[in-house]
Amino acid sequence: MQIYIVSWLFSNSEDQLFATKEYCNSLREGKIDFNCNGFELINCYHSPQDGTGIIICKAENVKELYKKFKPWKENYNLILNFKPAFTNEELLEINR
């Protein structure tokens, strides 16, 4: 699986407030599966002061990322950016 850095930005503060409330409720209720169907969450970082955040994850491919994040994008007007990334070991390997 490939490592990806996913950054997000809310389009407006109203969507951010609504999505944050829904996300926290889903977390409390155990409704979010972070490791399923070609997706594995490594970590998630939130910057609520400006409505942004970063996710470090592994995915089989970009298509899996789009599937995983599609409901959040459609329901909460998230702007998402997916970037593939290398570990230190992978970077050394390709630069030998």
N, CA, C and O of each residue as an XYZ file, in Angstrom:
384
protein
N       0.841     -1.181      0.000
C       0.000      0.000      0.000
C       0.887      1.247      0.000
O       1.997      1.235      0.533
N       0.391      2.292     -0.592
C       1.102      3.565     -0.717
C       0.720      4.485      0.443
O      -0.440      4.534      0.853
N       1.709      5.212      0.967
C       1.436      6.236      1.975
C       0.961      7.492      1.258
O       1.496      7.868      0.215
N      -0.059      8.138      1.836
C      -0.578      9.406      1.314
C      -0.672     10.421      2.436
O      -0.926     10.081      3.591
N      -0.463     11.666      2.072
C      -0.731     12.790      2.960
C      -1.971     13.471      2.393
O      -1.971     13.947      1.258
N      -3.014     13.508      3.193
C      -4.278     14.105      2.769
C      -4.471     15.378      3.582
O      -4.548     15.334      4.810
N      -4.548     16.495      2.900
C      -4.839     17.748      3.600
C      -6.262     18.163      3.262
O      -6.762     17.896      2.169
N      -6.905     18.823      4.225
C      -8.268     19.284      3.970
C      -8.447     20.708      4.448
O      -7.706     21.215      5.290
N      -9.463     21.331      3.876
C      -9.835     22.699      4.214
C     -11.338     22.800      4.071
O     -11.898     22.364      3.065
N     -11.992     23.366      5.057
C     -13.431     23.593      4.955
C     -13.688     24.841      4.132
O     -12.933     25.811      4.200
N     -14.752     24.809      3.360
C     -15.107     25.951      2.518
C     -15.569     27.144      3.345
O     -15.358     28.294      2.961
N     -16.206     26.860      4.493
C     -16.686     27.947      5.348
C     -16.799     27.452      6.788
O     -16.783     26.249      7.045
N     -16.911     28.394      7.717
C     -16.918     28.042      9.143
C     -18.192     27.311      9.552
O     -18.162     26.501     10.479
N     -19.298     27.576      8.887
C     -20.549     26.879      9.207
C     -20.418     25.382      8.926
O     -20.802     24.558      9.756
N     -19.875     25.027      7.755
C     -19.642     23.616      7.422
C     -18.655     22.987      8.398
O     -18.808     21.830      8.788
N     -17.634     23.762      8.791
C     -16.642     23.246      9.735
C     -17.293     22.892     11.065
O     -17.039     21.815     11.605
N     -18.128     23.776     11.604
C     -18.782     23.520     12.884
C     -19.691     22.300     12.810
O     -19.678     21.454     13.704
N     -20.476     22.214     11.748
C     -21.387     21.081     11.579
C     -20.621     19.770     11.428
O     -20.958     18.775     12.069
N     -19.595     19.767     10.586
C     -18.820     18.549     10.336
C     -18.058     18.113     11.585
O     -17.967     16.918     11.869
N     -17.511     19.069     12.330
C     -16.777     18.725     13.550
C     -17.692     18.054     14.552
O     -17.314     17.065     15.180
N     -18.887     18.585     14.705
C     -19.863     17.988     15.620
C     -20.211     16.561     15.174
O     -20.236     15.645     15.997
N     -20.477     16.372     13.890
C     -20.814     15.050     13.357
C     -19.644     14.078     13.499
O     -19.834     12.918     13.863
N     -18.447     14.550     13.213
C     -17.252     13.717     13.302
C     -17.028     13.256     14.750
O     -16.785     12.074     14.993
N     -17.110     14.176     15.697
C     -16.913     13.819     17.106
C     -17.983     12.842     17.584
O     -17.677     11.909     18.326
N     -19.227     13.043     17.170
C     -20.288     12.090     17.524
C     -19.988     10.713     16.955
O     -20.146      9.706     17.645
N     -19.557     10.665     15.702
C     -19.232      9.385     15.061
C     -18.056      8.704     15.759
O     -18.054      7.484     15.917
N     -17.057      9.484     16.179
C     -15.918      8.925     16.911
C     -16.371      8.315     18.236
O     -16.001      7.188     18.567
N     -17.178      9.072     18.994
C     -17.667      8.591     20.290
C     -18.464      7.306     20.151
O     -18.389      6.420     21.001
N     -19.227      7.215     19.070
C     -20.106      6.065     18.862
C     -19.420      4.920     18.122
O     -20.038      3.885     17.876
N     -18.148      5.097     17.767
C     -17.398      4.046     17.088
C     -17.887      3.748     15.683
O     -17.770      2.616     15.214
N     -18.431      4.744     15.008
C     -19.000      4.556     13.665
C     -17.990      4.716     12.536
O     -18.310      4.416     11.386
N     -16.789      5.178     12.833
C     -15.800      5.414     11.784
C     -14.794      4.270     11.798
O     -14.154      4.006     12.816
N     -14.661      3.595     10.659
C     -13.698      2.504     10.530
C     -12.453      3.047      9.844
O     -12.484      3.396      8.663
N     -11.367      3.115     10.588
C     -10.140      3.715     10.081
C      -9.236      2.742      9.339
O      -8.237      3.156      8.750
N      -9.564      1.472      9.357
C      -8.728      0.476      8.710
C      -9.616     -0.533      7.993
O      -9.957     -1.577      8.548
N      -9.984     -0.215      6.763
C     -10.865     -1.114      6.025
C     -10.704     -0.922      4.519
O     -10.293      0.140      4.050
N     -11.034     -1.961      3.783
C     -11.137     -1.888      2.315
C     -10.018     -1.097      1.646
O     -10.283     -0.128      0.934
N      -8.775     -1.502      1.868
C      -7.672     -0.841      1.175
C      -7.286      0.500      1.745
O      -6.634      1.292      1.066
N      -7.681      0.780      3.001
C      -7.355      2.055      3.644
C      -6.919      1.788      5.073
O      -7.550      1.013      5.791
N      -5.828      2.439      5.483
C      -5.348      2.318      6.855
C      -4.921      3.695      7.354
O      -4.020      4.313      6.787
N      -5.566      4.173      8.411
C      -5.205      5.458      8.999
C      -3.940      5.299      9.828
O      -3.850      4.397     10.660
N      -2.969      6.166      9.608
C      -1.769      6.206     10.437
C      -1.967      7.239     11.542
O      -1.754      6.946     12.718
N      -2.376      8.452     11.159
C      -2.711      9.475     12.136
C      -3.499     10.599     11.488
O      -3.479     10.774     10.269
N      -4.191     11.354     12.325
C      -5.035     12.447     11.866
C      -4.761     13.658     12.758
O      -4.743     13.538     13.983
N      -4.551     14.810     12.151
C      -4.247     16.036     12.885
C      -5.239     17.119     12.491
O      -5.454     17.377     11.306
N      -5.840     17.750     13.492
C      -6.859     18.768     13.265
C      -6.322     20.145     13.663
O      -5.656     20.285     14.689
N      -6.613     21.151     12.849
C      -6.303     22.545     13.171
C      -7.610     23.325     13.127
O      -7.889     24.017     12.148
N      -8.418     23.216     14.194
C      -9.749     23.811     14.154
C      -9.748     25.337     14.072
O     -10.746     25.929     13.660
N      -8.655     25.979     14.454
C      -8.629     27.438     14.409
C      -8.761     27.975     12.991
O      -9.230     29.096     12.797
N      -8.350     27.182     11.990
C      -8.499     27.664     10.610
C      -9.227     26.667      9.704
O      -9.263     26.846      8.487
N      -9.803     25.625     10.293
C     -10.608     24.685      9.511
C      -9.812     23.794      8.577
O     -10.291     23.413      7.509
N      -8.590     23.464      8.986
C      -7.754     22.607      8.160
C      -7.320     21.380      8.951
O      -7.544     21.283     10.157
N      -6.701     20.456      8.248
C      -6.158     19.279      8.910
C      -5.343     18.449      7.957
O      -5.331     18.675      6.747
N      -4.658     17.474      8.535
C      -3.790     16.576      7.777
C      -4.072     15.147      8.226
O      -4.229     14.876      9.416
N      -4.134     14.249      7.265
C      -4.248     12.821      7.546
C      -3.054     12.133      6.909
O      -2.729     12.383      5.748
N      -2.406     11.272      7.669
C      -1.359     10.406      7.142
C      -1.989      9.019      7.103
O      -2.465      8.518      8.121
N      -1.992      8.404      5.927
C      -2.659      7.116      5.781
C      -1.962      6.268      4.727
O      -1.065      6.723      4.016
N      -2.407      5.020      4.653
C      -1.985      4.130      3.577
C      -3.244      3.754      2.808
O      -4.313      3.556      3.385
N      -3.090      3.660      1.495
C      -4.212      3.253      0.655
C      -3.690      2.448     -0.517
O      -2.556      2.619     -0.964
N      -4.536      1.577     -0.994
C      -4.156      0.756     -2.156
C      -3.913      1.631     -3.375
O      -3.024      1.353     -4.181
N      -4.713      2.699     -3.508
C      -4.577      3.621     -4.633
C      -5.429      4.858     -4.361
O      -6.166      4.909     -3.376
N      -5.323      5.846     -5.234
C      -6.063      7.102     -5.065
C      -7.568      6.862     -5.132
O      -8.338      7.552     -4.463
N      -7.986      5.897     -5.928
C      -9.410      5.585     -6.034
C      -9.993      5.223     -4.667
O     -11.109      5.627     -4.341
N      -9.244      4.467     -3.873
C      -9.703      4.111     -2.525
C      -9.843      5.353     -1.645
O     -10.763      5.445     -0.832
N      -8.925      6.303     -1.813
C      -9.029      7.550     -1.048
C     -10.291      8.319     -1.422
O     -11.009      8.809     -0.550
N     -10.555      8.421     -2.711
C     -11.760      9.129     -3.146
C     -13.014      8.476     -2.576
O     -13.935      9.165     -2.138
N     -13.047      7.150     -2.584
C     -14.205      6.434     -2.027
C     -14.356      6.713     -0.540
O     -15.459      6.969     -0.058
N     -13.248      6.663      0.184
C     -13.269      6.852      1.635
C     -13.728      8.256      2.020
O     -14.496      8.423      2.967
N     -13.257      9.270      1.283
C     -13.533     10.650      1.653
C     -14.717     11.278      0.921
O     -15.109     12.399      1.243
N     -15.283     10.592     -0.040
C     -16.388     11.136     -0.828
C     -17.557     11.634      0.027
O     -18.035     12.743     -0.212
N     -18.040     10.870      1.008
C     -19.170     11.371      1.805
C     -18.831     12.659      2.561
O     -19.679     13.541      2.687
N     -17.620     12.770      3.055
C     -17.230     13.974      3.780
C     -17.131     15.173      2.834
O     -17.516     16.290      3.182
N     -16.618     14.924      1.658
C     -16.510     16.001      0.667
C     -17.888     16.491      0.233
O     -18.133     17.695      0.164
N     -18.777     15.559     -0.056
C     -20.107     15.921     -0.536
C     -20.978     16.551      0.549
O     -21.727     17.489      0.274
N     -20.887     16.044      1.773
C     -21.775     16.512      2.844
C     -21.272     17.749      3.575
O     -22.067     18.483      4.162
N     -19.967     17.991      3.548
C     -19.420     19.085      4.361
C     -18.557     20.061      3.567
O     -17.844     20.877      4.152
N     -18.616     19.983      2.247
C     -17.886     20.916      1.387
C     -16.396     20.998      1.709
O     -15.815     22.082      1.758
N     -15.792     19.836      1.927
C     -14.350     19.798      2.169
C     -13.585     19.927      0.859
O     -13.977     19.366     -0.164
N     -12.514     20.656      0.907
C     -11.570     20.699     -0.199
C     -10.427     19.768      0.212
O      -9.779     19.988      1.235
N     -10.186     18.732     -0.587
C      -9.199     17.700     -0.255
C      -8.039     17.711     -1.235
O      -8.219     17.983     -2.422
N      -6.859     17.417     -0.738
C      -5.666     17.306     -1.563
C      -4.952     16.020     -1.167
O      -4.574     15.852     -0.007
N      -4.763     15.106     -2.128
C      -4.096     13.828     -1.885
C      -2.688     13.867     -2.474
O      -2.510     14.174     -3.653
N      -1.682     13.552     -1.640
C      -0.300     13.514     -2.114
C       0.329     12.185     -1.710
O       0.317     11.831     -0.531
N       0.885     11.436     -2.680
C       1.642     10.245     -2.306
C       2.935     10.669     -1.613
O       3.484     11.733     -1.901
N       3.414      9.830     -0.701
C       4.627     10.164      0.045
C       5.490      8.919      0.212
O       5.004      7.792      0.120
N       6.779      9.141      0.458
C       7.730      8.064      0.693
C       8.160      8.068      2.159
O       8.206      9.118      2.800
N       8.470      6.892      2.676
C       9.140      6.791      3.963
C      10.617      7.089      3.736
O      11.057      7.180      2.589
N      11.390      7.242      4.808
C      12.834      7.434      4.666
C      13.476      6.262      3.936
O      14.339      6.447      3.078
N      13.046      5.063      4.286
C      13.608      3.867      3.653
C      13.318      3.839      2.151
O      14.193      3.504      1.353
N      12.112      4.186      1.776
C      11.758      4.208      0.345
C      12.545      5.278     -0.404
O      12.974      5.060     -1.537
N      12.731      6.427      0.226
C      13.495      7.495     -0.403
C      14.944      7.068     -0.627
O      15.519      7.335     -1.682
N      15.527      6.410      0.364
C      16.895      5.882      0.193
C      16.957      4.854     -0.926
O      17.887      4.861     -1.733
N      15.977      3.981     -0.972
C      15.958      2.927     -1.988
C      15.910      3.494     -3.414
O      16.620      3.012     -4.296
N      15.092      4.491     -3.633
C      14.992      5.040     -5.003
C      16.141      5.942     -5.373
O      16.312      6.283     -6.544
N      16.942      6.340     -4.381
C      18.085      7.212     -4.655
C      19.426      6.518     -4.495
O      20.438      7.169     -4.237
N      19.436      5.217     -4.645
C      20.702      4.459     -4.578
C      21.394      4.492     -5.904
O      22.471      3.914     -6.053
